[in-house]
mmCIF file with all atom_site columns, C-alpha atoms in Angstrom:
data_model
loop_
_atom_site.group_PDB
_atom_site.id
_atom_site.type_symbol
_atom_site.label_atom_id
_atom_site.label_alt_id
_atom_site.label_comp_id
_atom_site.label_asym_id
_atom_site.label_entity_id
_atom_site.label_seq_id
_atom_site.pdbx_PDB_ins_code
_atom_site.Cartn_x
_atom_site.Cartn_y
_atom_site.Cartn_z
_atom_site.occupancy
_atom_site.B_iso_or_equiv
_atom_site.pdbx_formal_charge
_atom_site.auth_seq_id
_atom_site.auth_comp_id
_atom_site.auth_asym_id
_atom_site.auth_atom_id
_atom_site.pdbx_PDB_model_num
ATOM 1   C CA . MET A 1 1   ? -3.357  -12.074 -19.440 1.00 0.00 ? 1   MET A CA 1
ATOM 2   C CA . SER A 1 2   ? -0.647  -14.395 -20.734 1.00 0.00 ? 2   SER A CA 1
ATOM 3   C CA . THR A 1 3   ? -0.739  -18.150 -21.196 1.00 0.00 ? 3   THR A CA 1
ATOM 4   C CA . GLN A 1 4   ? -0.864  -20.166 -17.979 1.00 0.00 ? 4   GLN A CA 1
ATOM 5   C CA . PRO A 1 5   ? 0.649   -23.558 -17.213 1.00 0.00 ? 5   PRO A CA 1
ATOM 6   C CA . THR A 1 6   ? -1.727  -26.427 -17.956 1.00 0.00 ? 6   THR A CA 1
ATOM 7   C CA . SER A 1 7   ? -2.124  -27.088 -14.241 1.00 0.00 ? 7   SER A CA 1
ATOM 8   C CA . ILE A 1 8   ? -1.275  -24.716 -11.419 1.00 0.00 ? 8   ILE A CA 1
ATOM 9   C CA . SER A 1 9   ? -0.453  -26.633 -8.258  1.00 0.00 ? 9   SER A CA 1
ATOM 10  C CA . SER A 1 10  ? 2.200   -24.323 -6.805  1.00 0.00 ? 10  SER A CA 1
ATOM 11  C CA . ILE A 1 11  ? 2.576   -20.543 -6.653  1.00 0.00 ? 11  ILE A CA 1
ATOM 12  C CA . LEU A 1 12  ? 5.521   -18.447 -5.452  1.00 0.00 ? 12  LEU A CA 1
ATOM 13  C CA . PHE A 1 13  ? 5.134   -14.738 -4.636  1.00 0.00 ? 13  PHE A CA 1
ATOM 14  C CA . VAL A 1 14  ? 8.359   -12.708 -4.841  1.00 0.00 ? 14  VAL A CA 1
ATOM 15  C CA . CYS A 1 15  ? 9.247   -9.196  -3.655  1.00 0.00 ? 15  CYS A CA 1
ATOM 16  C CA . MET A 1 16  ? 12.530  -7.704  -2.509  1.00 0.00 ? 16  MET A CA 1
ATOM 17  C CA . GLY A 1 17  ? 12.769  -8.526  1.203   1.00 0.00 ? 17  GLY A CA 1
ATOM 18  C CA . ASN A 1 18  ? 9.943   -11.053 1.643   1.00 0.00 ? 18  ASN A CA 1
ATOM 19  C CA . ILE A 1 19  ? 8.474   -9.227  4.644   1.00 0.00 ? 19  ILE A CA 1
ATOM 20  C CA . CYS A 1 20  ? 5.692   -7.067  3.140   1.00 0.00 ? 20  CYS A CA 1
ATOM 21  C CA . ARG A 1 21  ? 4.308   -7.695  -0.328  1.00 0.00 ? 21  ARG A CA 1
ATOM 22  C CA . SER A 1 22  ? 5.144   -11.326 -1.063  1.00 0.00 ? 22  SER A CA 1
ATOM 23  C CA . PRO A 1 23  ? 4.107   -12.805 2.301   1.00 0.00 ? 23  PRO A CA 1
ATOM 24  C CA . ALA A 1 24  ? 0.894   -10.775 2.058   1.00 0.00 ? 24  ALA A CA 1
ATOM 25  C CA . GLY A 1 25  ? 0.302   -12.217 -1.426  1.00 0.00 ? 25  GLY A CA 1
ATOM 26  C CA . GLU A 1 26  ? 0.955   -15.713 -0.122  1.00 0.00 ? 26  GLU A CA 1
ATOM 27  C CA . ASN A 1 27  ? -1.514  -15.218 2.730   1.00 0.00 ? 27  ASN A CA 1
ATOM 28  C CA . VAL A 1 28  ? -4.207  -13.635 0.532   1.00 0.00 ? 28  VAL A CA 1
ATOM 29  C CA . MET A 1 29  ? -3.880  -16.548 -1.897  1.00 0.00 ? 29  MET A CA 1
ATOM 30  C CA . ARG A 1 30  ? -3.989  -19.136 0.893   1.00 0.00 ? 30  ARG A CA 1
ATOM 31  C CA . LYS A 1 31  ? -7.234  -17.620 2.202   1.00 0.00 ? 31  LYS A CA 1
ATOM 32  C CA . LEU A 1 32  ? -8.829  -17.647 -1.250  1.00 0.00 ? 32  LEU A CA 1
ATOM 33  C CA . LEU A 1 33  ? -7.723  -21.239 -1.822  1.00 0.00 ? 33  LEU A CA 1
ATOM 34  C CA . GLN A 1 34  ? -9.099  -22.235 1.579   1.00 0.00 ? 34  GLN A CA 1
ATOM 35  C CA . ASP A 1 35  ? -12.421 -20.514 0.851   1.00 0.00 ? 35  ASP A CA 1
ATOM 36  C CA . ALA A 1 36  ? -12.572 -22.410 -2.469  1.00 0.00 ? 36  ALA A CA 1
ATOM 37  C CA . GLY A 1 37  ? -11.697 -25.753 -0.842  1.00 0.00 ? 37  GLY A CA 1
ATOM 38  C CA . LEU A 1 38  ? -8.396  -25.977 -2.741  1.00 0.00 ? 38  LEU A CA 1
ATOM 39  C CA . GLN A 1 39  ? -5.967  -25.452 0.157   1.00 0.00 ? 39  GLN A CA 1
ATOM 40  C CA . ASP A 1 40  ? -4.701  -29.056 -0.053  1.00 0.00 ? 40  ASP A CA 1
ATOM 41  C CA . GLN A 1 41  ? -4.267  -28.963 -3.819  1.00 0.00 ? 41  GLN A CA 1
ATOM 42  C CA . VAL A 1 42  ? -2.188  -25.796 -4.324  1.00 0.00 ? 42  VAL A CA 1
ATOM 43  C CA . GLU A 1 43  ? 1.064   -24.964 -2.545  1.00 0.00 ? 43  GLU A CA 1
ATOM 44  C CA . CYS A 1 44  ? 1.757   -21.291 -1.829  1.00 0.00 ? 44  CYS A CA 1
ATOM 45  C CA . ASP A 1 45  ? 5.050   -19.796 -0.723  1.00 0.00 ? 45  ASP A CA 1
ATOM 46  C CA . SER A 1 46  ? 6.892   -16.496 -0.882  1.00 0.00 ? 46  SER A CA 1
ATOM 47  C CA . ALA A 1 47  ? 10.494  -15.359 -1.141  1.00 0.00 ? 47  ALA A CA 1
ATOM 48  C CA . GLY A 1 48  ? 12.599  -12.251 -1.591  1.00 0.00 ? 48  GLY A CA 1
ATOM 49  C CA . THR A 1 49  ? 15.224  -11.337 -4.130  1.00 0.00 ? 49  THR A CA 1
ATOM 50  C CA . ILE A 1 50  ? 17.532  -10.337 -1.259  1.00 0.00 ? 50  ILE A CA 1
ATOM 51  C CA . GLY A 1 51  ? 18.344  -12.325 1.863   1.00 0.00 ? 51  GLY A CA 1
ATOM 52  C CA . TYR A 1 52  ? 18.595  -9.410  4.273   1.00 0.00 ? 52  TYR A CA 1
ATOM 53  C CA . HIS A 1 53  ? 15.441  -10.355 6.235   1.00 0.00 ? 53  HIS A CA 1
ATOM 54  C CA . THR A 1 54  ? 15.875  -14.156 6.116   1.00 0.00 ? 54  THR A CA 1
ATOM 55  C CA . GLY A 1 55  ? 14.071  -15.795 9.026   1.00 0.00 ? 55  GLY A CA 1
ATOM 56  C CA . ASN A 1 56  ? 12.002  -12.722 9.922   1.00 0.00 ? 56  ASN A CA 1
ATOM 57  C CA . SER A 1 57  ? 8.226   -12.748 10.261  1.00 0.00 ? 57  SER A CA 1
ATOM 58  C CA . PRO A 1 58  ? 6.155   -10.494 7.997   1.00 0.00 ? 58  PRO A CA 1
ATOM 59  C CA . ASP A 1 59  ? 6.438   -6.757  8.776   1.00 0.00 ? 59  ASP A CA 1
ATOM 60  C CA . ALA A 1 60  ? 4.300   -5.835  11.803  1.00 0.00 ? 60  ALA A CA 1
ATOM 61  C CA . ARG A 1 61  ? 2.459   -3.094  9.874   1.00 0.00 ? 61  ARG A CA 1
ATOM 62  C CA . MET A 1 62  ? 1.590   -5.478  7.031   1.00 0.00 ? 62  MET A CA 1
ATOM 63  C CA . SER A 1 63  ? 0.538   -8.112  9.555   1.00 0.00 ? 63  SER A CA 1
ATOM 64  C CA . ALA A 1 64  ? -1.776  -5.606  11.304  1.00 0.00 ? 64  ALA A CA 1
ATOM 65  C CA . ALA A 1 65  ? -3.337  -4.553  7.999   1.00 0.00 ? 65  ALA A CA 1
ATOM 66  C CA . GLY A 1 66  ? -3.762  -8.182  6.989   1.00 0.00 ? 66  GLY A CA 1
ATOM 67  C CA . ARG A 1 67  ? -5.345  -9.186  10.288  1.00 0.00 ? 67  ARG A CA 1
ATOM 68  C CA . LYS A 1 68  ? -7.997  -6.469  9.772   1.00 0.00 ? 68  LYS A CA 1
ATOM 69  C CA . ARG A 1 69  ? -8.966  -8.405  6.640   1.00 0.00 ? 69  ARG A CA 1
ATOM 70  C CA . GLY A 1 70  ? -8.951  -11.799 8.340   1.00 0.00 ? 70  GLY A CA 1
ATOM 71  C CA . LEU A 1 71  ? -5.505  -12.863 7.111   1.00 0.00 ? 71  LEU A CA 1
ATOM 72  C CA . PRO A 1 72  ? -3.179  -14.706 9.517   1.00 0.00 ? 72  PRO A CA 1
ATOM 73  C CA . MET A 1 73  ? 0.009   -13.258 7.928   1.00 0.00 ? 73  MET A CA 1
ATOM 74  C CA . THR A 1 74  ? 2.161   -16.295 8.625   1.00 0.00 ? 74  THR A CA 1
ATOM 75  C CA . GLY A 1 75  ? 5.538   -17.178 7.190   1.00 0.00 ? 75  GLY A CA 1
ATOM 76  C CA . ARG A 1 76  ? 9.267   -16.521 7.511   1.00 0.00 ? 76  ARG A CA 1
ATOM 77  C CA . ALA A 1 77  ? 11.354  -14.555 5.037   1.00 0.00 ? 77  ALA A CA 1
ATOM 78  C CA . ARG A 1 78  ? 13.704  -16.434 2.745   1.00 0.00 ? 78  ARG A CA 1
ATOM 79  C CA . GLN A 1 79  ? 15.649  -15.646 -0.395  1.00 0.00 ? 79  GLN A CA 1
ATOM 80  C CA . VAL A 1 80  ? 14.513  -17.002 -3.741  1.00 0.00 ? 80  VAL A CA 1
ATOM 81  C CA . VAL A 1 81  ? 16.827  -19.599 -5.305  1.00 0.00 ? 81  VAL A CA 1
ATOM 82  C CA . ALA A 1 82  ? 17.104  -20.828 -8.888  1.00 0.00 ? 82  ALA A CA 1
ATOM 83  C CA . GLU A 1 83  ? 15.507  -24.160 -7.939  1.00 0.00 ? 83  GLU A CA 1
ATOM 84  C CA . ASP A 1 84  ? 12.300  -22.308 -7.007  1.00 0.00 ? 84  ASP A CA 1
ATOM 85  C CA . LEU A 1 85  ? 11.799  -21.494 -10.674 1.00 0.00 ? 85  LEU A CA 1
ATOM 86  C CA . ASP A 1 86  ? 11.843  -25.202 -11.494 1.00 0.00 ? 86  ASP A CA 1
ATOM 87  C CA . ARG A 1 87  ? 9.693   -26.194 -8.522  1.00 0.00 ? 87  ARG A CA 1
ATOM 88  C CA . PHE A 1 88  ? 6.816   -23.705 -8.788  1.00 0.00 ? 88  PHE A CA 1
ATOM 89  C CA . ASP A 1 89  ? 4.252   -23.612 -11.604 1.00 0.00 ? 89  ASP A CA 1
ATOM 90  C CA . LEU A 1 90  ? 3.698   -19.857 -11.311 1.00 0.00 ? 90  LEU A CA 1
ATOM 91  C CA . VAL A 1 91  ? 6.244   -17.325 -10.005 1.00 0.00 ? 91  VAL A CA 1
ATOM 92  C CA . LEU A 1 92  ? 4.854   -13.841 -9.407  1.00 0.00 ? 92  LEU A CA 1
ATOM 93  C CA . ALA A 1 93  ? 7.063   -10.746 -9.252  1.00 0.00 ? 93  ALA A CA 1
ATOM 94  C CA . MET A 1 94  ? 5.683   -7.776  -7.325  1.00 0.00 ? 94  MET A CA 1
ATOM 95  C CA . ASP A 1 95  ? 7.538   -5.128  -9.345  1.00 0.00 ? 95  ASP A CA 1
ATOM 96  C CA . ASN A 1 96  ? 9.739   -4.698  -12.398 1.00 0.00 ? 96  ASN A CA 1
ATOM 97  C CA . ASP A 1 97  ? 12.984  -4.935  -10.415 1.00 0.00 ? 97  ASP A CA 1
ATOM 98  C CA . ASN A 1 98  ? 11.846  -8.241  -8.894  1.00 0.00 ? 98  ASN A CA 1
ATOM 99  C CA . TYR A 1 99  ? 10.853  -9.439  -12.364 1.00 0.00 ? 99  TYR A CA 1
ATOM 100 C CA . ALA A 1 100 ? 14.276  -8.558  -13.777 1.00 0.00 ? 100 ALA A CA 1
ATOM 101 C CA . ASP A 1 101 ? 16.006  -10.341 -10.873 1.00 0.00 ? 101 ASP A CA 1
ATOM 102 C CA . LEU A 1 102 ? 13.881  -13.450 -11.426 1.00 0.00 ? 102 LEU A CA 1
ATOM 103 C CA . MET A 1 103 ? 14.537  -13.432 -15.155 1.00 0.00 ? 103 MET A CA 1
ATOM 104 C CA . GLN A 1 104 ? 18.277  -13.455 -14.417 1.00 0.00 ? 104 GLN A CA 1
ATOM 105 C CA . LEU A 1 105 ? 17.763  -16.654 -12.378 1.00 0.00 ? 105 LEU A CA 1
ATOM 106 C CA . ALA A 1 106 ? 15.467  -18.210 -14.967 1.00 0.00 ? 106 ALA A CA 1
ATOM 107 C CA . THR A 1 107 ? 16.462  -20.729 -17.601 1.00 0.00 ? 107 THR A CA 1
ATOM 108 C CA . ASP A 1 108 ? 14.878  -21.069 -21.031 1.00 0.00 ? 108 ASP A CA 1
ATOM 109 C CA . GLU A 1 109 ? 12.801  -23.942 -19.620 1.00 0.00 ? 109 GLU A CA 1
ATOM 110 C CA . ASN A 1 110 ? 11.249  -22.025 -16.710 1.00 0.00 ? 110 ASN A CA 1
ATOM 111 C CA . ARG A 1 111 ? 11.219  -18.429 -17.949 1.00 0.00 ? 111 ARG A CA 1
ATOM 112 C CA . ALA A 1 112 ? 7.540   -18.606 -18.988 1.00 0.00 ? 112 ALA A CA 1
ATOM 113 C CA . LYS A 1 113 ? 6.506   -19.330 -15.384 1.00 0.00 ? 113 LYS A CA 1
ATOM 114 C CA . VAL A 1 114 ? 7.660   -15.879 -14.233 1.00 0.00 ? 114 VAL A CA 1
ATOM 115 C CA . LYS A 1 115 ? 4.879   -13.275 -14.415 1.00 0.00 ? 115 LYS A CA 1
ATOM 116 C CA . ARG A 1 116 ? 4.304   -9.750  -13.188 1.00 0.00 ? 116 ARG A CA 1
ATOM 117 C CA . PHE A 1 117 ? 1.683   -9.892  -10.453 1.00 0.00 ? 117 PHE A CA 1
ATOM 118 C CA . CYS A 1 118 ? -0.201  -6.793  -11.619 1.00 0.00 ? 118 CYS A CA 1
ATOM 119 C CA . ASP A 1 119 ? -0.835  -8.458  -14.977 1.00 0.00 ? 119 ASP A CA 1
ATOM 120 C CA . PHE A 1 120 ? -3.537  -10.364 -13.079 1.00 0.00 ? 120 PHE A CA 1
ATOM 121 C CA . CYS A 1 121 ? -5.242  -7.259  -11.647 1.00 0.00 ? 121 CYS A CA 1
ATOM 122 C CA . ILE A 1 122 ? -8.461  -6.133  -13.290 1.00 0.00 ? 122 ILE A CA 1
ATOM 123 C CA . GLU A 1 123 ? -9.882  -3.686  -10.739 1.00 0.00 ? 123 GLU A CA 1
ATOM 124 C CA . TYR A 1 124 ? -6.691  -1.617  -10.410 1.00 0.00 ? 124 TYR A CA 1
ATOM 125 C CA . SER A 1 125 ? -4.534  -0.259  -13.220 1.00 0.00 ? 125 SER A CA 1
ATOM 126 C CA . ASP A 1 126 ? -1.237  -0.306  -11.287 1.00 0.00 ? 126 ASP A CA 1
ATOM 127 C CA . THR A 1 127 ? 1.565   -2.004  -13.201 1.00 0.00 ? 127 THR A CA 1
ATOM 128 C CA . GLN A 1 128 ? 3.593   -2.775  -10.058 1.00 0.00 ? 128 GLN A CA 1
ATOM 129 C CA . VAL A 1 129 ? 2.780   -3.561  -6.434  1.00 0.00 ? 129 VAL A CA 1
ATOM 130 C CA . PRO A 1 130 ? 4.464   -0.638  -4.645  1.00 0.00 ? 130 PRO A CA 1
ATOM 131 C CA . ASP A 1 131 ? 6.757   -1.364  -1.720  1.00 0.00 ? 131 ASP A CA 1
ATOM 132 C CA . PRO A 1 132 ? 4.955   0.063   1.352   1.00 0.00 ? 132 PRO A CA 1
ATOM 133 C CA . TYR A 1 133 ? 7.949   -0.330  3.685   1.00 0.00 ? 133 TYR A CA 1
ATOM 134 C CA . TYR A 1 134 ? 8.865   3.370   3.965   1.00 0.00 ? 134 TYR A CA 1
ATOM 135 C CA . GLY A 1 135 ? 5.342   4.747   3.743   1.00 0.00 ? 135 GLY A CA 1
ATOM 136 C CA . GLY A 1 136 ? 2.310   5.024   5.980   1.00 0.00 ? 136 GLY A CA 1
ATOM 137 C CA . ALA A 1 137 ? -0.606  2.734   6.754   1.00 0.00 ? 137 ALA A CA 1
ATOM 138 C CA . GLN A 1 138 ? -2.451  3.575   3.531   1.00 0.00 ? 138 GLN A CA 1
ATOM 139 C CA . GLY A 1 139 ? 0.381   2.030   1.514   1.00 0.00 ? 139 GLY A CA 1
ATOM 140 C CA . PHE A 1 140 ? -0.160  -1.332  3.210   1.00 0.00 ? 140 PHE A CA 1
ATOM 141 C CA . GLU A 1 141 ? -3.897  -1.096  2.558   1.00 0.00 ? 141 GLU A CA 1
ATOM 142 C CA . HIS A 1 142 ? -3.301  -0.332  -1.128  1.00 0.00 ? 142 HIS A CA 1
ATOM 143 C CA . VAL A 1 143 ? -0.938  -3.311  -1.434  1.00 0.00 ? 143 VAL A CA 1
ATOM 144 C CA . LEU A 1 144 ? -3.621  -5.567  0.058   1.00 0.00 ? 144 LEU A CA 1
ATOM 145 C CA . ASP A 1 145 ? -6.224  -4.128  -2.336  1.00 0.00 ? 145 ASP A CA 1
ATOM 146 C CA . LEU A 1 146 ? -3.968  -4.988  -5.287  1.00 0.00 ? 146 LEU A CA 1
ATOM 147 C CA . LEU A 1 147 ? -3.190  -8.439  -3.919  1.00 0.00 ? 147 LEU A CA 1
ATOM 148 C CA . GLU A 1 148 ? -6.854  -9.256  -3.358  1.00 0.00 ? 148 GLU A CA 1
ATOM 149 C CA . ASP A 1 149 ? -7.654  -8.134  -6.911  1.00 0.00 ? 149 ASP A CA 1
ATOM 150 C CA . GLY A 1 150 ? -4.880  -10.115 -8.598  1.00 0.00 ? 150 GLY A CA 1
ATOM 151 C CA . CYS A 1 151 ? -5.190  -13.186 -6.387  1.00 0.00 ? 151 CYS A CA 1
ATOM 152 C CA . GLN A 1 152 ? -8.874  -13.473 -7.273  1.00 0.00 ? 152 GLN A CA 1
ATOM 153 C CA . GLN A 1 153 ? -7.904  -13.722 -10.951 1.00 0.00 ? 153 GLN A CA 1
ATOM 154 C CA . ILE A 1 154 ? -5.132  -16.199 -10.089 1.00 0.00 ? 154 ILE A CA 1
ATOM 155 C CA . LEU A 1 155 ? -7.677  -18.319 -8.209  1.00 0.00 ? 155 LEU A CA 1
ATOM 156 C CA . GLU A 1 156 ? -9.817  -18.367 -11.351 1.00 0.00 ? 156 GLU A CA 1
ATOM 157 C CA . ALA A 1 157 ? -6.779  -19.444 -13.390 1.00 0.00 ? 157 ALA A CA 1
ATOM 158 C CA . VAL A 1 158 ? -6.105  -22.234 -10.853 1.00 0.00 ? 158 VAL A CA 1
ATOM 159 C CA . GLN A 1 159 ? -9.717  -23.365 -11.093 1.00 0.00 ? 159 GLN A CA 1
ATOM 160 C CA . ASP A 1 160 ? -9.635  -23.189 -14.912 1.00 0.00 ? 160 ASP A CA 1
ATOM 161 C CA . SER A 1 161 ? -6.409  -25.219 -14.964 1.00 0.00 ? 161 SER A CA 1
ATOM 162 C CA . ARG A 1 162 ? -8.223  -27.988 -13.086 1.00 0.00 ? 162 ARG A CA 1
ATOM 163 C CA . SER A 1 163 ? -11.303 -28.216 -15.304 1.00 0.00 ? 163 SER A CA 1
#
């Protein structure tokens, strides 16, 4: 795992449309932060590299899969903007295309904040969080498995950054 900011007080999850993977990541992370008593100390948000779904709620299939795991699946889709890379301490790309898009927005000063989400996974060897949009229910479950794995490691990094 690469070097983390000295203190992580804000995290942005980014996928393409901000209706499946990134809002799920945001909601998984919020639940872990709440369980750890850190919900008031760390801001979580999500965004998409495209604005096609702006204003939409998370995908109904992802919301159903999340609710089975006790996740509220809240949020509204929005497009990532360059200012997000200044504002957030950690910016997590769900796949290599998202990472490349974020790196195009990044400046020399905030480039180090952009990470590939799967770099935080230890239970799964996937290198990207696959987009489940055009697949079946199992795809949404696999995305949540990956997100739970990586977000647990991110929670540990947040806790380490505070000690």
